[in-house]
Tab-separated table of N, CA and C in Angstrom:
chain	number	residue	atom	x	y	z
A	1	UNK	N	71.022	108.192	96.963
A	1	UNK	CA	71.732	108.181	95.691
A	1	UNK	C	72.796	109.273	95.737
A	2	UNK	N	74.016	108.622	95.452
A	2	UNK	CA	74.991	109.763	95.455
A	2	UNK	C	74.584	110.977	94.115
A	3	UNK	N	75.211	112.443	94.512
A	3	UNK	CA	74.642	113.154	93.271
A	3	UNK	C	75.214	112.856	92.441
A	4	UNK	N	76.939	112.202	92.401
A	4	UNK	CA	77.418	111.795	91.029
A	4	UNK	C	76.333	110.920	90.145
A	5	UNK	N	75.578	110.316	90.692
A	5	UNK	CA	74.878	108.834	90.215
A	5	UNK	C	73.660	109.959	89.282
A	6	UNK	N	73.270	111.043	90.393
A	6	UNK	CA	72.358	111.459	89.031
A	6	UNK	C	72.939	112.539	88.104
A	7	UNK	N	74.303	112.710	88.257
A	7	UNK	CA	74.497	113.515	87.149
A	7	UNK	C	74.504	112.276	85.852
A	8	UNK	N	75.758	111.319	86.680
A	8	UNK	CA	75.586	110.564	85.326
A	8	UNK	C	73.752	110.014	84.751
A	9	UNK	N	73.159	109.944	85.382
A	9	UNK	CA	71.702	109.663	84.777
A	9	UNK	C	71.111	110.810	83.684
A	10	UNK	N	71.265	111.933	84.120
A	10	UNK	CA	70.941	113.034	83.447
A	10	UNK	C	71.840	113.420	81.801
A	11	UNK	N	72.805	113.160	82.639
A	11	UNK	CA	74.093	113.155	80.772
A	11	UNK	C	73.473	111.844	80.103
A	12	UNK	N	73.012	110.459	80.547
A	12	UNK	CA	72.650	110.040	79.352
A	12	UNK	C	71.315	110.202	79.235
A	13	UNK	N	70.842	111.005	80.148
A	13	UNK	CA	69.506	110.926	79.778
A	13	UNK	C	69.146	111.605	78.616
A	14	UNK	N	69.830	113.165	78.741
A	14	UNK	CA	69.904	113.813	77.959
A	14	UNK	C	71.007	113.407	76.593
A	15	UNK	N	71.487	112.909	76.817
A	15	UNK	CA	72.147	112.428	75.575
A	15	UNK	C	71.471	111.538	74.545
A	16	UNK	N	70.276	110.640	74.908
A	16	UNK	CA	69.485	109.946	74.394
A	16	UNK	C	68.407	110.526	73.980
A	17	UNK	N	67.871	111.724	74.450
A	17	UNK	CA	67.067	112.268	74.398
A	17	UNK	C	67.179	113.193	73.203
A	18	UNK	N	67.943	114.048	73.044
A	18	UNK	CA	68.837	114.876	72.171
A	18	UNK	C	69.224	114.210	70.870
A	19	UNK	N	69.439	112.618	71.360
A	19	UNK	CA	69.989	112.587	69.603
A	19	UNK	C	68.916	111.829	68.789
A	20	UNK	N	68.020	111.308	69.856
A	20	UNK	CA	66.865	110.986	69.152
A	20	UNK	C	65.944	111.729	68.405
A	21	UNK	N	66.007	113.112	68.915
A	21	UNK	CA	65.591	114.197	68.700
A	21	UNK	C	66.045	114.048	66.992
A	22	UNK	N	67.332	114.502	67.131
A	22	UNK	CA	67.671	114.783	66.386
A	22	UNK	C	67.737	113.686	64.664
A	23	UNK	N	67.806	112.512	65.211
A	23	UNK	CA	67.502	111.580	64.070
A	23	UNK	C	66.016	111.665	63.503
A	24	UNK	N	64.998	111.976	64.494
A	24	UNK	CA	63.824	112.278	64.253
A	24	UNK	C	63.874	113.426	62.914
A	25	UNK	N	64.369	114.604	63.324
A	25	UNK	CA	64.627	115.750	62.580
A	25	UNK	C	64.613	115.330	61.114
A	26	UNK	N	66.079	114.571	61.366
A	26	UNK	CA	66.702	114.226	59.965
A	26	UNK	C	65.786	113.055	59.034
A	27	UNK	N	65.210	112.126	59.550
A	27	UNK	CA	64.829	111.519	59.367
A	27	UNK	C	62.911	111.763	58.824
A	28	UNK	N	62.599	113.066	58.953
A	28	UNK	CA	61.427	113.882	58.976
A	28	UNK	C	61.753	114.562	57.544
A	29	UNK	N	62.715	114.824	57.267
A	29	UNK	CA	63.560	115.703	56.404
A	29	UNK	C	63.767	115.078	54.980
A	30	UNK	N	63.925	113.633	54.871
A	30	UNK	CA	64.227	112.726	53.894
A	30	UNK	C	63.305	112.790	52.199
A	31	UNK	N	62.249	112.389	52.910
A	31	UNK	CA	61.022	112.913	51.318
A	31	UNK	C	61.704	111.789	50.625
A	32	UNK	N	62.536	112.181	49.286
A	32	UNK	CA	62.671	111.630	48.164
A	32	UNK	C	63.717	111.509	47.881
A	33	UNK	N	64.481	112.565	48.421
A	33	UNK	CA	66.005	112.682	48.087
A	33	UNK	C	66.829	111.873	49.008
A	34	UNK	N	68.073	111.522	48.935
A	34	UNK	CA	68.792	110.140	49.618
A	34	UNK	C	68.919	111.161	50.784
A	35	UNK	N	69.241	110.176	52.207
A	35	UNK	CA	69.634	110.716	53.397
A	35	UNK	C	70.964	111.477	53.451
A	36	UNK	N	71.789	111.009	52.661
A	36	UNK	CA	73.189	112.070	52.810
A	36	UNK	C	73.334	113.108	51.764
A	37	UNK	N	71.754	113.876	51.378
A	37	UNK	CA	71.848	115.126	51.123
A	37	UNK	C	70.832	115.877	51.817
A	38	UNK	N	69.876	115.374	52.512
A	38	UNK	CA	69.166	115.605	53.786
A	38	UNK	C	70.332	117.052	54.396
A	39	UNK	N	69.523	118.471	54.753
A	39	UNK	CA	69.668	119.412	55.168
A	39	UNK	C	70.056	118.730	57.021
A	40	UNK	N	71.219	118.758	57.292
A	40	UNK	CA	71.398	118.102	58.483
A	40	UNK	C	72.315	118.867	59.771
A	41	UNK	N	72.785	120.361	59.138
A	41	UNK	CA	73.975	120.654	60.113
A	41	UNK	C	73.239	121.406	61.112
A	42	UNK	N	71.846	122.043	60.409
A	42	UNK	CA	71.580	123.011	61.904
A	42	UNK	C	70.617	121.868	62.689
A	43	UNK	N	70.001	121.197	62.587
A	43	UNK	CA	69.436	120.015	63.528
A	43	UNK	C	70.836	119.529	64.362
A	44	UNK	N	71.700	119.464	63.822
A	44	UNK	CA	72.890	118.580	64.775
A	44	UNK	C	73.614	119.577	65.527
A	45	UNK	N	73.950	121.019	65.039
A	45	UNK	CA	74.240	121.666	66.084
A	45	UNK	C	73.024	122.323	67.092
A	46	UNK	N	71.785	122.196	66.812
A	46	UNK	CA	70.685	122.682	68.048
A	46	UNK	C	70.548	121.123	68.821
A	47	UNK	N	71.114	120.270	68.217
A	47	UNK	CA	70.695	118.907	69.647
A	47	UNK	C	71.912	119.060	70.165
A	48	UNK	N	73.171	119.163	69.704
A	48	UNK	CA	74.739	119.589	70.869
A	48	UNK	C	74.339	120.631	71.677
A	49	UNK	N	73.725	121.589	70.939
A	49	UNK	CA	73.631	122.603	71.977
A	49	UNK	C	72.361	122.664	73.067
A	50	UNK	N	71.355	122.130	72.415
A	50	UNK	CA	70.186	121.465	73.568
A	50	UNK	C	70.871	120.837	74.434
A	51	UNK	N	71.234	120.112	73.801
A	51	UNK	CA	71.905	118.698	75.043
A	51	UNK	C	72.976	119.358	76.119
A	52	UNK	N	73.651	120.276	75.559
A	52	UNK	CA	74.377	120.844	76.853
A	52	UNK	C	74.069	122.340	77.710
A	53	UNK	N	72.821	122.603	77.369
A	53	UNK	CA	72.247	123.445	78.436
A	53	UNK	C	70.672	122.548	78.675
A	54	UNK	N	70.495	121.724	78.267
A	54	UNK	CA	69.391	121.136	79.530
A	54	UNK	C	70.098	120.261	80.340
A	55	UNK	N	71.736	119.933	80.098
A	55	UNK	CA	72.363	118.601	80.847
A	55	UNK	C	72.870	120.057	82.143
A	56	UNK	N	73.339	121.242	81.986
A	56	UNK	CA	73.681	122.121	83.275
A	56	UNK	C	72.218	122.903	83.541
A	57	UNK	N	71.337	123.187	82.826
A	57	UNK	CA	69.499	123.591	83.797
A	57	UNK	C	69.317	122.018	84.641
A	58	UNK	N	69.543	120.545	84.276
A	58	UNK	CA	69.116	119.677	85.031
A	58	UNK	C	70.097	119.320	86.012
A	59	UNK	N	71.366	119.893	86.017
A	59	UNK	CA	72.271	119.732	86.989
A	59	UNK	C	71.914	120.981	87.945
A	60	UNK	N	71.674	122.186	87.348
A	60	UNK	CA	71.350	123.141	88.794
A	60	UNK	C	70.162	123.000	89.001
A	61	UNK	N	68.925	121.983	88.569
A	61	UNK	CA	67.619	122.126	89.206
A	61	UNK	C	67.817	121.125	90.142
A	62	UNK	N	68.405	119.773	89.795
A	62	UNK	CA	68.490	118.599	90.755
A	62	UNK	C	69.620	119.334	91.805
A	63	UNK	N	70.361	120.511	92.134
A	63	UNK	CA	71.533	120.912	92.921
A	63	UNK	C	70.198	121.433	93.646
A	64	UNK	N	69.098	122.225	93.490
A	64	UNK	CA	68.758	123.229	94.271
A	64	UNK	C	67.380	122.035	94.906
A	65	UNK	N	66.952	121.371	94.228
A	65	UNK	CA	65.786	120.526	94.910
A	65	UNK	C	66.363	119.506	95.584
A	66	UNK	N	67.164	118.726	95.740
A	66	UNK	CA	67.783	118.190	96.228
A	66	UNK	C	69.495	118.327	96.726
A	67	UNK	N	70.147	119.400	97.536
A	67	UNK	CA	71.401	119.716	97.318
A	67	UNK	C	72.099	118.835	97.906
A	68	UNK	N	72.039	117.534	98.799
A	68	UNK	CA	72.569	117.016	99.597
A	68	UNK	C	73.795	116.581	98.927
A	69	UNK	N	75.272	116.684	99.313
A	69	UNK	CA	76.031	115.944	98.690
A	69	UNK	C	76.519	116.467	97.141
A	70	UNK	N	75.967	117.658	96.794
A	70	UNK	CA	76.616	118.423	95.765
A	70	UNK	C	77.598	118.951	95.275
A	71	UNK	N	78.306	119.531	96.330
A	71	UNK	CA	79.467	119.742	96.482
A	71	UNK	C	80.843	118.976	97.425
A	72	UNK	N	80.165	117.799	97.573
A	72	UNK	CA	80.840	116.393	98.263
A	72	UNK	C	81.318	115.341	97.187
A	73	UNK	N	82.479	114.999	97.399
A	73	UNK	CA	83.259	113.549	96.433
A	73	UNK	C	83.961	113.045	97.429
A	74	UNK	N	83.554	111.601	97.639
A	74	UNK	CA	84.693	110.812	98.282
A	74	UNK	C	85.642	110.138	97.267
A	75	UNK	N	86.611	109.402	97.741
A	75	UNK	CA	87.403	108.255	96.838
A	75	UNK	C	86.537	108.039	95.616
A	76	UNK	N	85.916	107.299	96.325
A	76	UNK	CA	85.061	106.004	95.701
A	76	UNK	C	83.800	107.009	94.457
A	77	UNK	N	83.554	108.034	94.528
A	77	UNK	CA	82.771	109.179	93.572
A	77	UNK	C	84.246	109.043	92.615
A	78	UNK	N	85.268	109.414	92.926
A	78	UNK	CA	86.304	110.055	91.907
A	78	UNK	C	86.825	108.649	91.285
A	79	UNK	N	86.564	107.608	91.585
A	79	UNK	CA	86.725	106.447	91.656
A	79	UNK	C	86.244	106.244	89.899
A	80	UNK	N	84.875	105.908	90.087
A	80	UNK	CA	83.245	105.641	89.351
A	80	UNK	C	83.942	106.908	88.303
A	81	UNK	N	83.713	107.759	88.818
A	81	UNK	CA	83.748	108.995	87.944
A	81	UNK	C	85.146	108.868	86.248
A	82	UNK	N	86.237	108.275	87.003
A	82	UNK	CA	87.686	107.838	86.771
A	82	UNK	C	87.554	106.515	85.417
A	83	UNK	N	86.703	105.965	85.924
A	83	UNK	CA	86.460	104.247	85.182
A	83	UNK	C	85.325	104.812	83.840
A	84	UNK	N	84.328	106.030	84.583
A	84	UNK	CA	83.274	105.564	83.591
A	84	UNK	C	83.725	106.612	82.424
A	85	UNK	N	84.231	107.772	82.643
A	85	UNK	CA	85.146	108.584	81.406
A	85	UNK	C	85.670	107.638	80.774
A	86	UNK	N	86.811	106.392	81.335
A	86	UNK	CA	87.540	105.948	80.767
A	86	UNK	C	87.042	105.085	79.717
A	87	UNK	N	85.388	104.369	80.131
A	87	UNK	CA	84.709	103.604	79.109
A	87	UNK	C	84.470	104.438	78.048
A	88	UNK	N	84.088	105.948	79.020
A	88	UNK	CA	82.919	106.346	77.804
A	88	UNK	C	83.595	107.284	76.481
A	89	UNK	N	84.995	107.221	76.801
A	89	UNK	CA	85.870	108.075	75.711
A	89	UNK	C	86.387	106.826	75.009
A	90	UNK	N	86.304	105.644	75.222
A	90	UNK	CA	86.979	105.123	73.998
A	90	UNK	C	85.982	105.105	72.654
A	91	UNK	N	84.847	105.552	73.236
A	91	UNK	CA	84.224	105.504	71.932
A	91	UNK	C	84.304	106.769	71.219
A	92	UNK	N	84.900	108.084	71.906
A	92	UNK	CA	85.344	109.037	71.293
A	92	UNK	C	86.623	108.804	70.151
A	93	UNK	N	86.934	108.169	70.857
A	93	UNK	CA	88.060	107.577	70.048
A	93	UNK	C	88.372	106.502	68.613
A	94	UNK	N	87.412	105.690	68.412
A	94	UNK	CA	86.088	104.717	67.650
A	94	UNK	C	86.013	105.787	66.797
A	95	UNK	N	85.663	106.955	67.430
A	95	UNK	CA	84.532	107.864	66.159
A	95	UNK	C	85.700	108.468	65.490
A	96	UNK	N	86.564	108.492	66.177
A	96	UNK	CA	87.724	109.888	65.418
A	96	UNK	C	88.100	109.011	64.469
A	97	UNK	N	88.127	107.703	65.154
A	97	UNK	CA	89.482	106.180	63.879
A	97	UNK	C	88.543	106.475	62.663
A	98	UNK	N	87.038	106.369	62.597
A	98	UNK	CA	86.407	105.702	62.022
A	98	UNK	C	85.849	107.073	61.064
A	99	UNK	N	86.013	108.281	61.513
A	99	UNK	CA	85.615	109.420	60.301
A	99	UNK	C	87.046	109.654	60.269
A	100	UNK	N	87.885	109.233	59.961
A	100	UNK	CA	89.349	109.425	59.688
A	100	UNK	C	89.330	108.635	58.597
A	101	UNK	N	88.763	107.206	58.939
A	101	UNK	CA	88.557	106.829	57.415
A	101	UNK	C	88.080	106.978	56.694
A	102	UNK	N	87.227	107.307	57.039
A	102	UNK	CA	85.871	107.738	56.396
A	102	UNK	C	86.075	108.957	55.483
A	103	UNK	N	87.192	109.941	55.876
A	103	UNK	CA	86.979	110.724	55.372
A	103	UNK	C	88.279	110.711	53.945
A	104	UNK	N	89.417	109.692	54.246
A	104	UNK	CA	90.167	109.191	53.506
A	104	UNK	C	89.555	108.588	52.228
A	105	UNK	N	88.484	107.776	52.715
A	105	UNK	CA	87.583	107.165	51.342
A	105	UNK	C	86.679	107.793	50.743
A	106	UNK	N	86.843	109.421	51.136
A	106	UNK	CA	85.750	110.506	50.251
A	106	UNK	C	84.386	110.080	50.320
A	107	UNK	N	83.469	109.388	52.036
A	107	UNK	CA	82.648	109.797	52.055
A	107	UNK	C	82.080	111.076	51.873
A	108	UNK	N	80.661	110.823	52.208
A	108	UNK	CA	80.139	112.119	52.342
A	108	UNK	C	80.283	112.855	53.526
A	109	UNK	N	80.449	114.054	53.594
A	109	UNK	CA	80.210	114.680	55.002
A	109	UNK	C	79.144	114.283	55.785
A	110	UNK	N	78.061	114.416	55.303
A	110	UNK	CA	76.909	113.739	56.117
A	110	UNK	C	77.266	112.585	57.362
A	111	UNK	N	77.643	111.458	56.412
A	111	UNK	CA	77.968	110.345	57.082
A	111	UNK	C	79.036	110.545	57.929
A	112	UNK	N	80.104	111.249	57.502
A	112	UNK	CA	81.545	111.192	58.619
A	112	UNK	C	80.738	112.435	59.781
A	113	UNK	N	79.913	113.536	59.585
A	113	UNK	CA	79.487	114.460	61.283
A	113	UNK	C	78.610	113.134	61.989
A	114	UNK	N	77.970	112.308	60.781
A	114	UNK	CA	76.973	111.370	61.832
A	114	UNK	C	77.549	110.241	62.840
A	115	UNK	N	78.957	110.275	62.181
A	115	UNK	CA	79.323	108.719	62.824
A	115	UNK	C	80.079	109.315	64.053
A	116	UNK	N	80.778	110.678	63.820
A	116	UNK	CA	81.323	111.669	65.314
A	116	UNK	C	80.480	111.721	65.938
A	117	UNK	N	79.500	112.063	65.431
A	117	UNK	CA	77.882	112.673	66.515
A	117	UNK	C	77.682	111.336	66.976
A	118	UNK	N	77.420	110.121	66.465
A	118	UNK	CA	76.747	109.267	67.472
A	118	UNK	C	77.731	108.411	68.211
A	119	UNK	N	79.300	108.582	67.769
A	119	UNK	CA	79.785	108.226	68.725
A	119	UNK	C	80.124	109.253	69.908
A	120	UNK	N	80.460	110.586	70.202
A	120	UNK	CA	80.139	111.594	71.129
A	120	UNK	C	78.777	110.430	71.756
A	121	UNK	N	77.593	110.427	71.226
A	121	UNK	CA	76.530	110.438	71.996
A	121	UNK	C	76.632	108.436	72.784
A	122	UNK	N	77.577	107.923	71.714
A	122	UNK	CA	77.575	106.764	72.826
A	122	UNK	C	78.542	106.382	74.163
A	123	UNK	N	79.477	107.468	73.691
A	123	UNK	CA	80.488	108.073	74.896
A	123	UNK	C	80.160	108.392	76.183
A	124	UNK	N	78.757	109.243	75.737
A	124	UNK	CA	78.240	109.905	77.222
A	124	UNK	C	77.237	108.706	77.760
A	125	UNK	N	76.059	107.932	76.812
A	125	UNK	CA	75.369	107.346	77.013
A	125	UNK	C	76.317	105.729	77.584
A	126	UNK	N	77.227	105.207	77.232
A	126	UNK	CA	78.121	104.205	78.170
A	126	UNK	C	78.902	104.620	79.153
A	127	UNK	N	79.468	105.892	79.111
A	127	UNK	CA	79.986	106.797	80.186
A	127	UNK	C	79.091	106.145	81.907
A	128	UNK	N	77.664	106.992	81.279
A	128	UNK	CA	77.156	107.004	81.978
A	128	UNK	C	76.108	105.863	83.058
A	129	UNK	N	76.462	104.995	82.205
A	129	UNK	CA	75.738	103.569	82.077
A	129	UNK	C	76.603	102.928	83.628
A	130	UNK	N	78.233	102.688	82.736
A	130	UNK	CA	78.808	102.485	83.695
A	130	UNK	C	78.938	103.211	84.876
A	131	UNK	N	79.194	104.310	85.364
A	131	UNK	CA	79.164	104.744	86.568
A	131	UNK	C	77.564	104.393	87.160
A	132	UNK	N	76.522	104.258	86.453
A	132	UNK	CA	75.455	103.808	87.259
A	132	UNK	C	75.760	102.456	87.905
A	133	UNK	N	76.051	101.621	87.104
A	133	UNK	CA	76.484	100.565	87.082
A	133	UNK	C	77.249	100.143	88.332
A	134	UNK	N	78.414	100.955	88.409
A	134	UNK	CA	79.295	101.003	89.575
A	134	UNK	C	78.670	101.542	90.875
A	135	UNK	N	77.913	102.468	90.677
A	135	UNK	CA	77.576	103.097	91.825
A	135	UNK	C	76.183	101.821	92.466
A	136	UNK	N	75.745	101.303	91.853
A	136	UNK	CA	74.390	100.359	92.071
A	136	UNK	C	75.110	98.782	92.569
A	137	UNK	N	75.828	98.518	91.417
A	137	UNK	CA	76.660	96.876	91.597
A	137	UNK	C	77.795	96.973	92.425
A	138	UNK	N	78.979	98.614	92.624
A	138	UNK	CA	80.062	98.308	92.702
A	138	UNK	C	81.104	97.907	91.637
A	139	UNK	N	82.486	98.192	91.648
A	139	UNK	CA	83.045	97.921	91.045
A	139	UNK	C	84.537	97.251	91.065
A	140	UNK	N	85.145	96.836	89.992
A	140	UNK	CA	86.579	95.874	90.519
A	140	UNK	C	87.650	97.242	89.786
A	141	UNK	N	88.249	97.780	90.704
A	141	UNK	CA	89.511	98.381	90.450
A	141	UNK	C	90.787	97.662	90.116
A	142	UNK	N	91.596	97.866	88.843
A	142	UNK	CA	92.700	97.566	88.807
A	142	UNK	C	93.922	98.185	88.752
C-alpha cells in the first residue's frame, strides 16, 4: 500500500470518527430545548482540534511502524493526491455557497457552523474516498 493510500485512510478515518463524536455530543446535549440552542461551539472546536492532532499522532505512528515509502511520491501519488483534493474541496465550496445563504436568510448560527462543519468533514471524508479509490481501481486522467 502506497503511504499516500494510508494517509488518505486515516484523514477520513479520523474525520468520521471526530464528527460522529461530535454529533453524539450535541445530540446528548438536546433534553428539551430545540437543537439550535443546544450549547454546541466547544464540542465543535475539540472535534476540529481532535481530528487534527490524532490525523498528524496517526501519520507519525504509521511513519515510524511502517516507514517504507514516506518520504517517496511518484507521478502517479501526486497524481491521486491532485484529483482527490479536487473532489474533496468542492464540497468546501457547497458549504461556503450554502452558509452564505444561510446566513443571508438569518438562520441560526447553529445551523450555518453545522452545515461548514459537515461539509469540511465531507471534503476530507470524499477527498479521501477517492484517492482510495484511485489508488485500488486506478484512475482516468483528463
Amino acid at each position: 500500500m502506497a503511504f499516500d493510500e494510508k494517509r488518505a485512510w486515516i484523514m477520513g478515518v479520523v474525520a468520521v470518527v471526530a464528527y460522529a463524536a461530535y454529533v453524539a455530543v450535541v445530540l446528548g446535549r438536546t433534553g428539551d430545548e430545540p437543537l439550535s440552542e443546544v450549547a454546541y461551539a466547544a464540542p465543535l472546536l475539540w472535534s476540529i482540534g481532535g481530528a487534527i492532532v490524532a490525523a498528524i499522532v496517526l501519520n507519525v505512528a504509521v511513519s515510524i511502524v511502517a516507514p517504507e515509502g514516506a518520504n517517496e511520491r511518484d507521478q502517479r501519488d501526486r497524481e491521486i493526491n491532485r484529483i482527490g483534493e479536487h473532489i474533496g474541496q468542492s464540497f468546501v465550496v457547497i458549504g461556503g455557497v450554502a452558509a452564505l445563504g444561510m446566513a443571508l436568510a438569518q438562520w441560526a448560527p447553529f445551523w450555518i457552523a453545522n452545515v461548514i462543519y459537515l461539509c469540511f468533514v465531507l471534503s476530507a471524508v470524499v477527498g479521501s474516498v477517492a484517492k482510495v479509490v484511485a489508488y485500488r481501481r486506478g484512475f482516468q486522467s483528463w
